[in-house]
PDB file of C-alpha atoms and ligand atoms in Angstrom:
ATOM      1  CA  UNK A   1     -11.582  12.265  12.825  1.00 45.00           C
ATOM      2  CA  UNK A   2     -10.754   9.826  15.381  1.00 44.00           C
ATOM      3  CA  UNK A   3      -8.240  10.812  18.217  1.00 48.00           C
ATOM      4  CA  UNK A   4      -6.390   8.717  19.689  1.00 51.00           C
ATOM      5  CA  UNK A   5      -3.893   8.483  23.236  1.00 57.00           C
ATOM      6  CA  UNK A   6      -0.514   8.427  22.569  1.00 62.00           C
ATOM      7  CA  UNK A   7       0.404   4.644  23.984  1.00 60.00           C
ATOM      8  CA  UNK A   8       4.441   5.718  24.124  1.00 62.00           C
ATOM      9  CA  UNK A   9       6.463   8.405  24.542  1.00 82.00           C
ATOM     10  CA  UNK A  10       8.726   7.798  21.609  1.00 93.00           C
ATOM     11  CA  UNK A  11       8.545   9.362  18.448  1.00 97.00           C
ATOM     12  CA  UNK A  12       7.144   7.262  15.847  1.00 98.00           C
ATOM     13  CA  UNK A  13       7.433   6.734  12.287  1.00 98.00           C
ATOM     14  CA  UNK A  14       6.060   4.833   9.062  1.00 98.00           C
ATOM     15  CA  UNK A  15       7.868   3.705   6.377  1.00 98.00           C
ATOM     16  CA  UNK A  16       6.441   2.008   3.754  1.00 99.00           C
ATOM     17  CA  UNK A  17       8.201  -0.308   1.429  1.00 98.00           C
ATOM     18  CA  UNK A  18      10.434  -1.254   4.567  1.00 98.00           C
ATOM     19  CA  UNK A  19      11.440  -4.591   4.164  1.00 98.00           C
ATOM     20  CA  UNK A  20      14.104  -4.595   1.709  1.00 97.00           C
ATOM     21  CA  UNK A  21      16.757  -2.361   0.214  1.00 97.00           C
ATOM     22  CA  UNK A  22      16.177   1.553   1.238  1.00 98.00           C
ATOM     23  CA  UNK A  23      13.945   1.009   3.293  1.00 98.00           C
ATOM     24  CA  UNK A  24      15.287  -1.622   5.516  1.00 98.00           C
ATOM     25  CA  UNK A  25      18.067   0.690   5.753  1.00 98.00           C
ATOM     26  CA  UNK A  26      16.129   3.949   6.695  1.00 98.00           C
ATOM     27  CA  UNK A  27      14.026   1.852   9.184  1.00 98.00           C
ATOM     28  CA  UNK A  28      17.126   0.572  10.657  1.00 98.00           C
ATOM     29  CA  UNK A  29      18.809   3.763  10.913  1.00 98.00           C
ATOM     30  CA  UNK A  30      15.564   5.159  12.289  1.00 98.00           C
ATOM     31  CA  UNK A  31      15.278   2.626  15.220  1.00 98.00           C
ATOM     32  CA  UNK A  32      18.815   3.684  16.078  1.00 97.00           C
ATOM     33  CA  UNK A  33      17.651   7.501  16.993  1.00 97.00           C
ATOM     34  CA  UNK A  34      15.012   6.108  18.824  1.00 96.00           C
ATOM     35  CA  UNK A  35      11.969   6.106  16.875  1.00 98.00           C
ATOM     36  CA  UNK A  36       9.365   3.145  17.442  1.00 97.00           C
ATOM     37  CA  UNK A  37       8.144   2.279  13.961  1.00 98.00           C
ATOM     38  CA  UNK A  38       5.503   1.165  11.917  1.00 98.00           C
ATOM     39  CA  UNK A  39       6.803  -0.996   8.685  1.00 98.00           C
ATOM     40  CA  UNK A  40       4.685  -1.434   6.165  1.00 98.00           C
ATOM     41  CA  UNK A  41       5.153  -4.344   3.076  1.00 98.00           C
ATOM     42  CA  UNK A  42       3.393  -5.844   0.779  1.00 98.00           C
ATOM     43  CA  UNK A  43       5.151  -8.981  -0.817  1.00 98.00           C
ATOM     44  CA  UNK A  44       8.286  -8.916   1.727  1.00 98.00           C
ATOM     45  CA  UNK A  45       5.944  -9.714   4.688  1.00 96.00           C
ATOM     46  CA  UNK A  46       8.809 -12.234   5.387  1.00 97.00           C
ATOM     47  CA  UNK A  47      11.430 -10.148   5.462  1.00 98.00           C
ATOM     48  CA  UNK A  48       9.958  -7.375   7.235  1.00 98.00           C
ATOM     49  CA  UNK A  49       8.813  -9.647  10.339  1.00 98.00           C
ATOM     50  CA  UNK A  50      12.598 -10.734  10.354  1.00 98.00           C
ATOM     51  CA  UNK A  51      13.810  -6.828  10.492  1.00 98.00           C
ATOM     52  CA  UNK A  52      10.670  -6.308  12.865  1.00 98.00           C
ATOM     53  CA  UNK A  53      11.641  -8.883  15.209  1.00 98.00           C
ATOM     54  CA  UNK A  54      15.645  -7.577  14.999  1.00 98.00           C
ATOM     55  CA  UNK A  55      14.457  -4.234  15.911  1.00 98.00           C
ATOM     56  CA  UNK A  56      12.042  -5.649  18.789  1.00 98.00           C
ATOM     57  CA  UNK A  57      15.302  -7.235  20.096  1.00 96.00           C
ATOM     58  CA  UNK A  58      16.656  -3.376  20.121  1.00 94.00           C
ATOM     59  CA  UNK A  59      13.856  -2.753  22.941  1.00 95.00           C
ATOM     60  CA  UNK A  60      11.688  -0.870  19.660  1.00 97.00           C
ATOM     61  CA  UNK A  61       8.576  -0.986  19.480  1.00 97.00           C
ATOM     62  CA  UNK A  62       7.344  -2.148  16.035  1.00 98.00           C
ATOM     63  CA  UNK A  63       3.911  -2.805  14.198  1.00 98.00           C
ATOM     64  CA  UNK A  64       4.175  -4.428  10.882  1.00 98.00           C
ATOM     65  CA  UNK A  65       1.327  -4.049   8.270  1.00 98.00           C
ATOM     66  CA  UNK A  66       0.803  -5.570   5.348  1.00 98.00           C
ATOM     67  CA  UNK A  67      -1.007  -3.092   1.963  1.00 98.00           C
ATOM     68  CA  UNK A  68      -1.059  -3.289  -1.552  1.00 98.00           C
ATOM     69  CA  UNK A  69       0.226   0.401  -2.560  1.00 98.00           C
ATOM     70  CA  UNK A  70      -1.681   0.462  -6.246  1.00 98.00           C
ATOM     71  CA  UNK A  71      -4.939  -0.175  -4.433  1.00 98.00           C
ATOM     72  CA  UNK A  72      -5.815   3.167  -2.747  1.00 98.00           C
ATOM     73  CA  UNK A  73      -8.643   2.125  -0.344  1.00 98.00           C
ATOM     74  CA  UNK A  74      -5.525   0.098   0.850  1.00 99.00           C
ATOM     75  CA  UNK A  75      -3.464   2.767   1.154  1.00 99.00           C
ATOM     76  CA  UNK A  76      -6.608   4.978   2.905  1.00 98.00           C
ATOM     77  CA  UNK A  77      -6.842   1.843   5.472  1.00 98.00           C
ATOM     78  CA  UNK A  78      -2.562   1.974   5.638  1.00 99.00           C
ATOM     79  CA  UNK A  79      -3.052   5.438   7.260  1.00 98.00           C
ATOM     80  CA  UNK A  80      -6.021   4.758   9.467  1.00 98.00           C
ATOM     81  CA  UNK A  81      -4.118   1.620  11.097  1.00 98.00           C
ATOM     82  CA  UNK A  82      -0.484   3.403  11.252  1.00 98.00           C
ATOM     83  CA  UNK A  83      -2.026   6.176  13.099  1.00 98.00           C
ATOM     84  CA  UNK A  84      -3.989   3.681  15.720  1.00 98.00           C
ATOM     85  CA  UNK A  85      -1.186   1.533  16.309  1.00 97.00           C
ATOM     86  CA  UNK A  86       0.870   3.837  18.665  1.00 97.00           C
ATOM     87  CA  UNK A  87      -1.765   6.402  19.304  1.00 96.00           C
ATOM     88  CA  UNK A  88      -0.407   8.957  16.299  1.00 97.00           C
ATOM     89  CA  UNK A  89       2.217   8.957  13.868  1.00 98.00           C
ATOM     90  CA  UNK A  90       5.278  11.559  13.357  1.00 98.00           C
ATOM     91  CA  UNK A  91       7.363  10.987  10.757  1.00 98.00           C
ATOM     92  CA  UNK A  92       5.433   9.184   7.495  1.00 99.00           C
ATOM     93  CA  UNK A  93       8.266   8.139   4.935  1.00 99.00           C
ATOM     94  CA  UNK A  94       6.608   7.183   1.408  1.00 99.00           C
ATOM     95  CA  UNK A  95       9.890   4.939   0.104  1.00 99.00           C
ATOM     96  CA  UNK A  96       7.557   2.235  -1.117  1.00 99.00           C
ATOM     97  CA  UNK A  97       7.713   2.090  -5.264  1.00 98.00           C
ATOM     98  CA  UNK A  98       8.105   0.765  -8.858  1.00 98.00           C
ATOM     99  CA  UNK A  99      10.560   1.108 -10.958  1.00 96.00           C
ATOM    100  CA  UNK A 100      10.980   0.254 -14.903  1.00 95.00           C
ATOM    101  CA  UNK A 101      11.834   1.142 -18.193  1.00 96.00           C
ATOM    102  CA  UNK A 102       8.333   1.616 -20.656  1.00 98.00           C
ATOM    103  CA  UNK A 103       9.003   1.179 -24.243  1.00 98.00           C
ATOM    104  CA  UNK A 104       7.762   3.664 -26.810  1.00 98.00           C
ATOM    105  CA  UNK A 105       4.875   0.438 -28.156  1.00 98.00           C
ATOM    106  CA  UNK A 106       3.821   0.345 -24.277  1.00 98.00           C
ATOM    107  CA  UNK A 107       3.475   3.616 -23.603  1.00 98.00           C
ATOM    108  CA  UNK A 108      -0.497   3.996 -23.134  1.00 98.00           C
ATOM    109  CA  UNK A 109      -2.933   4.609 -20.471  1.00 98.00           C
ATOM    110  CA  UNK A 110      -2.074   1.653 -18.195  1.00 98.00           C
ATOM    111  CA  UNK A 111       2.223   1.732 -18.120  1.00 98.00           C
ATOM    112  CA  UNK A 112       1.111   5.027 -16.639  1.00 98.00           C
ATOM    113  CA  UNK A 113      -2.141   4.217 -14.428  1.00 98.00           C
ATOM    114  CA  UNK A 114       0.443   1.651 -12.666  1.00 98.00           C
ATOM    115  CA  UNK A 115       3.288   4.066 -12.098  1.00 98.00           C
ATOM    116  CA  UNK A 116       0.523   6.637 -11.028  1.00 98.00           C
ATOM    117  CA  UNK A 117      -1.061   4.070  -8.754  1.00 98.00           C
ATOM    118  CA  UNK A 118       1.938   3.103  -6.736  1.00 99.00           C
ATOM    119  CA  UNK A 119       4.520   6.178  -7.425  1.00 99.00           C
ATOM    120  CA  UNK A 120       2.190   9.132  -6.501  1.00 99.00           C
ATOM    121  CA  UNK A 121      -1.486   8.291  -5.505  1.00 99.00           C
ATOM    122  CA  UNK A 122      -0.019   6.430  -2.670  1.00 99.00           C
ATOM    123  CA  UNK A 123       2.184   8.744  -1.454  1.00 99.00           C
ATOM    124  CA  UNK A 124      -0.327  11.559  -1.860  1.00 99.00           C
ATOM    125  CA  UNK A 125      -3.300   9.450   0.198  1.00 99.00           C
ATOM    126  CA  UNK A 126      -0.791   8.545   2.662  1.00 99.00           C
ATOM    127  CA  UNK A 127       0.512  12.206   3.213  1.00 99.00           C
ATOM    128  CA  UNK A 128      -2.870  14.003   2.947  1.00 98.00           C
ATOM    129  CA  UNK A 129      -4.166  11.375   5.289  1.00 98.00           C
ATOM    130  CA  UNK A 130      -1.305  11.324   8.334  1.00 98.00           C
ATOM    131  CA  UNK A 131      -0.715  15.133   7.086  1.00 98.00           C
ATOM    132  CA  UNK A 132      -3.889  16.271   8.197  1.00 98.00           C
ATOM    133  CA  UNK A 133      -3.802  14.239  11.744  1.00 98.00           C
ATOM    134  CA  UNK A 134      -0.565  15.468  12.342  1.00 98.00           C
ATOM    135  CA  UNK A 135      -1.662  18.984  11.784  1.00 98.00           C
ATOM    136  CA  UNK A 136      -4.631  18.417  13.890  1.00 98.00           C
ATOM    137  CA  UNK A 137      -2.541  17.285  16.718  1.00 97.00           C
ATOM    138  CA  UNK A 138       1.160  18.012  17.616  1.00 95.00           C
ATOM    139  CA  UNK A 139       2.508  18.292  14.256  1.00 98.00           C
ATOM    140  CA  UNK A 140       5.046  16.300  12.312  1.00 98.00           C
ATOM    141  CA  UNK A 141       7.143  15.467   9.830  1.00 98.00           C
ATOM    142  CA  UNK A 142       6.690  13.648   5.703  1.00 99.00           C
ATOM    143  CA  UNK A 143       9.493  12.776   3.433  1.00 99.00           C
ATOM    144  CA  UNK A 144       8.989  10.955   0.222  1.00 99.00           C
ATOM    145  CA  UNK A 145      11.417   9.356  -1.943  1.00 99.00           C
ATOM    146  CA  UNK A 146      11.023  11.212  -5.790  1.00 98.00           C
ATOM    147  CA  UNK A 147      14.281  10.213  -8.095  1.00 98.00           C
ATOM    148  CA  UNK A 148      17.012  12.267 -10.164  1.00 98.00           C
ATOM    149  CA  UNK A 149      14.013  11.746 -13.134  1.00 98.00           C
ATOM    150  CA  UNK A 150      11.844  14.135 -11.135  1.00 97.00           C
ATOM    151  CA  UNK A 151      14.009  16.997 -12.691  1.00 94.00           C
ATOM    152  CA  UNK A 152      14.792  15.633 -15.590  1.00 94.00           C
ATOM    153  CA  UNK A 153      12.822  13.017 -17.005  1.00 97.00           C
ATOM    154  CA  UNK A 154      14.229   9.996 -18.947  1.00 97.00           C
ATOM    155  CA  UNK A 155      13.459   9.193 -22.188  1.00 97.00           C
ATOM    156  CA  UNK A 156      12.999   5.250 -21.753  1.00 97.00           C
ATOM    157  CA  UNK A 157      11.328   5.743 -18.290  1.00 98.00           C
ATOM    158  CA  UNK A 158       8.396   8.081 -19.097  1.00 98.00           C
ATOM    159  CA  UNK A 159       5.479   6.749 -16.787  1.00 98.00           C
ATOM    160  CA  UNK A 160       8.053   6.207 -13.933  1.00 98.00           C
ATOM    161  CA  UNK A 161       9.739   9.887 -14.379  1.00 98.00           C
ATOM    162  CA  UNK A 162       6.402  11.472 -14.714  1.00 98.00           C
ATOM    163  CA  UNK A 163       5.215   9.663 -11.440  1.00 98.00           C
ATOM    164  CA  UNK A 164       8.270  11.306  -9.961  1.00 98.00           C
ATOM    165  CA  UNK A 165       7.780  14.436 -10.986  1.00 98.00           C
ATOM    166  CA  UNK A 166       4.422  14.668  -9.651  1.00 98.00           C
ATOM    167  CA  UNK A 167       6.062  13.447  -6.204  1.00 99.00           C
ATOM    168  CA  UNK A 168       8.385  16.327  -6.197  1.00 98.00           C
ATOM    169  CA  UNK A 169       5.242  19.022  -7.123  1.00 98.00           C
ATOM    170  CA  UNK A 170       3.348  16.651  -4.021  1.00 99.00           C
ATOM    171  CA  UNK A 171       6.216  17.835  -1.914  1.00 99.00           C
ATOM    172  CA  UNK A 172       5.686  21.306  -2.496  1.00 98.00           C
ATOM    173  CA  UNK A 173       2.502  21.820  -2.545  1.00 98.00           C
ATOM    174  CA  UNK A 174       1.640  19.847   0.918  1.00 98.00           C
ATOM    175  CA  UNK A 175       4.798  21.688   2.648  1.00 99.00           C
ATOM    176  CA  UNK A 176       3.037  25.096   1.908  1.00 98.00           C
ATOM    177  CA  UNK A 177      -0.395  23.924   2.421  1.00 98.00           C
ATOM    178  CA  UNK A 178       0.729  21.694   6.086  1.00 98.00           C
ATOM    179  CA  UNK A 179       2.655  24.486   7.427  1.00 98.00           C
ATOM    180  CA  UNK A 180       3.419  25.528   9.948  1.00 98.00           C
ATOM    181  CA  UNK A 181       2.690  22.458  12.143  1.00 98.00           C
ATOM    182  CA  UNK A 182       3.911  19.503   9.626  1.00 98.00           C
ATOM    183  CA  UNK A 183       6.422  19.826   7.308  1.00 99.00           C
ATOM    184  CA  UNK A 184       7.123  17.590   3.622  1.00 99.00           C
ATOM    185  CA  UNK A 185      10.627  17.255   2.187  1.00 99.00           C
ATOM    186  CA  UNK A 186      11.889  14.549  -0.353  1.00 99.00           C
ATOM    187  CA  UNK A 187      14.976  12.802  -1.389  1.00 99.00           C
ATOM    188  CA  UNK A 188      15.776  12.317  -4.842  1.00 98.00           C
ATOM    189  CA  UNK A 189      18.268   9.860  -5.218  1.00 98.00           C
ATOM    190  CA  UNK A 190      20.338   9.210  -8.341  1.00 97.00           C
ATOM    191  CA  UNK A 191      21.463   5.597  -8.577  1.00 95.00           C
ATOM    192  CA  UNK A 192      21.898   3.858  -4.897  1.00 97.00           C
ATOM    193  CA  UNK A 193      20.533   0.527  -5.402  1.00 93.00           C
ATOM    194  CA  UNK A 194      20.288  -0.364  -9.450  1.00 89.00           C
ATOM    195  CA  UNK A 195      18.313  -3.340 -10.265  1.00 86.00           C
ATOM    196  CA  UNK A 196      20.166  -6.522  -9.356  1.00 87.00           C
ATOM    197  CA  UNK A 197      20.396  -7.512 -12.789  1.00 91.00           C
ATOM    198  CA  UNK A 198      21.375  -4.304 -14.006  1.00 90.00           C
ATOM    199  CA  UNK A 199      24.839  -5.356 -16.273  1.00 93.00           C
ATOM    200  CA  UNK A 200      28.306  -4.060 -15.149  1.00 93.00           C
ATOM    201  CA  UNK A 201      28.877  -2.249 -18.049  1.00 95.00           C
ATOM    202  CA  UNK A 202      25.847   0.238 -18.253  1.00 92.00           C
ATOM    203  CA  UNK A 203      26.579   0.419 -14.052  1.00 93.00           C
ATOM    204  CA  UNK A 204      30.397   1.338 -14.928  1.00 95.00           C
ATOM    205  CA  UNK A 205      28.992   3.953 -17.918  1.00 94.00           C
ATOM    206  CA  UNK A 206      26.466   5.533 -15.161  1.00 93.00           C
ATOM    207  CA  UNK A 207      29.109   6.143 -12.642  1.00 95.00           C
ATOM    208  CA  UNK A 208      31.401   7.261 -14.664  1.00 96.00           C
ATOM    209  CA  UNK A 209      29.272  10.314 -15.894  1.00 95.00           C
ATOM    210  CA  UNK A 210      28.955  11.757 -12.468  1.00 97.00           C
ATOM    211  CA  UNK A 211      30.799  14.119 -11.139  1.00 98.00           C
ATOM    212  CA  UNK A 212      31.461  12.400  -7.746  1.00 98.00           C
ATOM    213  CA  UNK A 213      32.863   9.207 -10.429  1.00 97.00           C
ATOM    214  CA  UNK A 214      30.589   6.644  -7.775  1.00 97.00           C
ATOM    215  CA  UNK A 215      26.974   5.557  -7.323  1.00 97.00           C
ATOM    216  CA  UNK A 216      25.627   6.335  -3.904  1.00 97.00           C
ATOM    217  CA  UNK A 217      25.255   3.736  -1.199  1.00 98.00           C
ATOM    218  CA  UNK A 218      22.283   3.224   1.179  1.00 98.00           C
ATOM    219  CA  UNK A 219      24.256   5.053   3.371  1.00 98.00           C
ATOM    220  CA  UNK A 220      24.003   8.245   1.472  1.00 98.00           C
ATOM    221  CA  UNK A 221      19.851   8.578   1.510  1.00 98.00           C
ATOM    222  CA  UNK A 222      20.193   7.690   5.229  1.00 98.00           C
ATOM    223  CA  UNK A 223      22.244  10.494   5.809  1.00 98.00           C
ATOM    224  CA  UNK A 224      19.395  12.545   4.080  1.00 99.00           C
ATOM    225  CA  UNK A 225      16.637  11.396   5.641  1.00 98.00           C
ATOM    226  CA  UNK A 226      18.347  12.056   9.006  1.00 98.00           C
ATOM    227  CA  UNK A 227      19.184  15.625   7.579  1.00 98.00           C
ATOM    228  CA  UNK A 228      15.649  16.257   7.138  1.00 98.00           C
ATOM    229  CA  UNK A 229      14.076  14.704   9.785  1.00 98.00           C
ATOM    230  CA  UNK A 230      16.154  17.451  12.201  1.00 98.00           C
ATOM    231  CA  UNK A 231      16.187  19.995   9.921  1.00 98.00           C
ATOM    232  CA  UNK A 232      13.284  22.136  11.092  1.00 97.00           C
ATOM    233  CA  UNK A 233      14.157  25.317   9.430  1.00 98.00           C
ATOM    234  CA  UNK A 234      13.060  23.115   6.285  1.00 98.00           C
ATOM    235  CA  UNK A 235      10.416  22.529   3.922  1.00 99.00           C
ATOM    236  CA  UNK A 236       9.388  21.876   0.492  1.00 99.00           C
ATOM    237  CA  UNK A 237      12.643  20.599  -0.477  1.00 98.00           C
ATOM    238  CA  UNK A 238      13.646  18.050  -2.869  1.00 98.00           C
ATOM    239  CA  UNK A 239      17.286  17.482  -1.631  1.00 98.00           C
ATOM    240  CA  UNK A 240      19.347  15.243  -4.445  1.00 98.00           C
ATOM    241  CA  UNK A 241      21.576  12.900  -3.727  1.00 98.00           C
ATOM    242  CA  UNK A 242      22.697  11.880  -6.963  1.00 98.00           C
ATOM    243  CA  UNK A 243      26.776  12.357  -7.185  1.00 98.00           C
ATOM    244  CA  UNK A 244      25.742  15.671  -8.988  1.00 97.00           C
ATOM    245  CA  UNK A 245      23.903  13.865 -11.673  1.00 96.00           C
ATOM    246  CA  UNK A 246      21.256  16.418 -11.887  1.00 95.00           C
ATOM    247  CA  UNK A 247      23.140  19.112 -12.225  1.00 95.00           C
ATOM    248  CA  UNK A 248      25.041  18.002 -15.608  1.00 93.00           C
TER     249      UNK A 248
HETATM  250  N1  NAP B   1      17.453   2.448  -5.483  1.00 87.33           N
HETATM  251  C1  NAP B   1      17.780   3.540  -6.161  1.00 87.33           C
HETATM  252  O1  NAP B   1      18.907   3.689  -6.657  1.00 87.33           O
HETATM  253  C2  NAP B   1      16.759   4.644  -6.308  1.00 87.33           C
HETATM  254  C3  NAP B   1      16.989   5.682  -7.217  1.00 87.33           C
HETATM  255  C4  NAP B   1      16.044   6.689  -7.350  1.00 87.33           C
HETATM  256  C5  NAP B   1      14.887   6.666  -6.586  1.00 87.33           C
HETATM  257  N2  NAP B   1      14.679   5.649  -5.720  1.00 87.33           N
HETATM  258  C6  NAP B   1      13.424   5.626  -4.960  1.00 87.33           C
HETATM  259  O2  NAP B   1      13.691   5.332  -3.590  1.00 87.33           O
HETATM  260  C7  NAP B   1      12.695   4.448  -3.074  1.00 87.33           C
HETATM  261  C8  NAP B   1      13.352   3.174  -2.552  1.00 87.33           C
HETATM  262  O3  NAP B   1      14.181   2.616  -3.549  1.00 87.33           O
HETATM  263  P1  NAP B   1      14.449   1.035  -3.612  1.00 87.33           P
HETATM  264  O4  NAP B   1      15.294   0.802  -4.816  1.00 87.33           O
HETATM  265  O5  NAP B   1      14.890   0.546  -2.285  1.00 87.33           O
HETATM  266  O6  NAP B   1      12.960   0.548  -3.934  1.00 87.33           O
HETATM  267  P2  NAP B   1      12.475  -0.890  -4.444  1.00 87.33           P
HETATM  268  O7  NAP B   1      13.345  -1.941  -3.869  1.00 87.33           O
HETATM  269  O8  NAP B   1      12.322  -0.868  -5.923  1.00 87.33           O
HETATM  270  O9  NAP B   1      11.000  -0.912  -3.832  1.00 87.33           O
HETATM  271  C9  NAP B   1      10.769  -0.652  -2.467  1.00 87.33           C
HETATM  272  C10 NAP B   1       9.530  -1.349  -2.007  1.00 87.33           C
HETATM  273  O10 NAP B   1       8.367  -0.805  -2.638  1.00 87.33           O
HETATM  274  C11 NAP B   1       7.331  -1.698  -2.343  1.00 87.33           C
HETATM  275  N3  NAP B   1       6.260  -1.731  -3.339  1.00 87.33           N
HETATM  276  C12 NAP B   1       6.341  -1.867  -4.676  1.00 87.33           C
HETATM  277  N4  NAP B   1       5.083  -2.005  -5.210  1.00 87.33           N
HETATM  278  C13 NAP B   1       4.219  -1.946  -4.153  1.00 87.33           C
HETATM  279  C14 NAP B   1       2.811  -2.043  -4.036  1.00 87.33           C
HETATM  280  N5  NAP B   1       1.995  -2.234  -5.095  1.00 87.33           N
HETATM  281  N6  NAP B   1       2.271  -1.960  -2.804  1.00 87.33           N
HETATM  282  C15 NAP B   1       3.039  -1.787  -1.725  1.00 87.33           C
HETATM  283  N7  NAP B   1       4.393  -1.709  -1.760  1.00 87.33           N
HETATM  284  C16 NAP B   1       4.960  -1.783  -2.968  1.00 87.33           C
HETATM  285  C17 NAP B   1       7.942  -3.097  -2.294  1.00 87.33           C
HETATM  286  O11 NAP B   1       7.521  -3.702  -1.081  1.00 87.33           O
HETATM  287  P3  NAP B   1       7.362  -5.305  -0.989  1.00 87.33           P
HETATM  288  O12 NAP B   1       8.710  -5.853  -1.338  1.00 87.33           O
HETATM  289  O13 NAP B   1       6.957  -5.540   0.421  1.00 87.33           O
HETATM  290  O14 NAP B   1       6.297  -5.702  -1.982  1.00 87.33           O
HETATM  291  C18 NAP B   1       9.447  -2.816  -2.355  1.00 87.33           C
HETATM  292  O15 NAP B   1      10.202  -3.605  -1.465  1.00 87.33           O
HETATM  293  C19 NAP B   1      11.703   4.197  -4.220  1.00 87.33           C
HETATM  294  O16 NAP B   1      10.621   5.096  -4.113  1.00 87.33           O
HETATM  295  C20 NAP B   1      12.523   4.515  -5.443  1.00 87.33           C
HETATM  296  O17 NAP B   1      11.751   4.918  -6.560  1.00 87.33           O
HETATM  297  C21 NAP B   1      15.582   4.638  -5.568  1.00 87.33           C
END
């Protein structure tokens, strides 16, 4: 395995699926405690040169790189470059993902191949991959993003649930098996962001069924991920932040 010289003395961090949304926010909140970043994207190259170039201005030091997440020799080559681009990487965020309902006439072997692809082989290359540098060098940190569905799956989201719950079981199993040097935590959100063209109603119905009676805000998974990323009395987690949706 290739080693390479640490080129800064920050602490730095991937984060794929960074140019809109969650991840913007996570990279931005990131670059605020200091860590120089590596953003990946694969259709937003756009928008994540504009947030690269914002955070540049911030005296960060940023790498932007561009993969296709269902493809997983891209994903293999994701993790090679991330690693080379500052000389090793710390914190590895898998954020990047799909999202969609699968009716009961579509549910065959590719709705879930697709949601596999992107949801969980990605996330696994990229954390075995930077998992076992890490561990080979000074150690580190991985949090993925699973969902509420991880727990309980739902009914009219079966690929995308079941992709989920195989990122939560990821989480666990690499936390035991990466210990003691790196450890893997995730944050399952309940609904932050819906779709944009989710309707008002069915937004109004979910938030009234939580207990916390509001939908989270970026804000809240920030929070998280800056809960975790200190929190090194932790691993193996799934930490929800869901209003208390999963536990109704
Ligand atoms: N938002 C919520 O309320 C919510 C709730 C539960 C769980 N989550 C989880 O939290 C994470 C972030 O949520 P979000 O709503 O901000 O996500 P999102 O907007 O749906 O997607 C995030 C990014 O994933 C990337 N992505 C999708 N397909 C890809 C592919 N084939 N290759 C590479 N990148 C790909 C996209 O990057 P490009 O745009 O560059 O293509 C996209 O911007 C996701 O894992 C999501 O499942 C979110």
């Amino acid at each position: 395995m290739a080693k390479y010289r640490r080129l800064r003395a920050n602490r730095v961090a991937l984060i794929t699926g960074a140019g809109l949304r969650l991840g913007r926010a996570m990279a931005l909140d990131l670059a605020n405690q200091a860590f120089d970043l590596v953003l990946h994207a694969n259709r937003s190259a756009k928008a994540v040169e504009t947030l690269a170039k914002e955070l540049r201005a911030q005296g960060r030091a940023v790498k932007v790189l561009k993969a296709d997440l269902s493809n997983a020799r891209q994903a293999e080559k994701l993790a090679r470059e991330a690693w080379a681009a500052f000389g090793g990487v710390d914190l590895l965020v898998n954020n990047a993902g799909i999202f969609g309902p699968t009716p009961l006439e579509k549910l065959n072997a590719a709705a879930l191949d697709e949601y596999y692809a992107v949801n969980l082989r990605a996330p696994y290359i990229l954390a075995a991959e930077l998992g076992r540098r890490m561990r080979a060098g000074k150690g580190g940190s991985i949090v993925n993003l699973a969902c509420v569905s991880a727990a309980k799956p739902w009914k009219d989201y079966v690929p995308y649930s079941i992709s989920k719950a195989g990122v939560a079981a990821l989480t666990v199993g690499l936390a035991k098996l990466l210990a003691p040097k790196v450890r893997v935590n995730a944050i399952a959100p309940g609904t932050v962001l819906p779709p944009e063209d989710m309707p008002a109603r069915q937004r109004e119905a979910l938030r009234a069924r939580l207990p916390l009676q509001r939908l989270g805000r970026p804000e809240d998974i920030v929070r998280a991920l800056r809960y975790l990323v200190a929190a090194d009395f932790v691993t193996g987690q799934v930490l929800y932040v869901d209003g208390g949706r999963s536990v109704v």
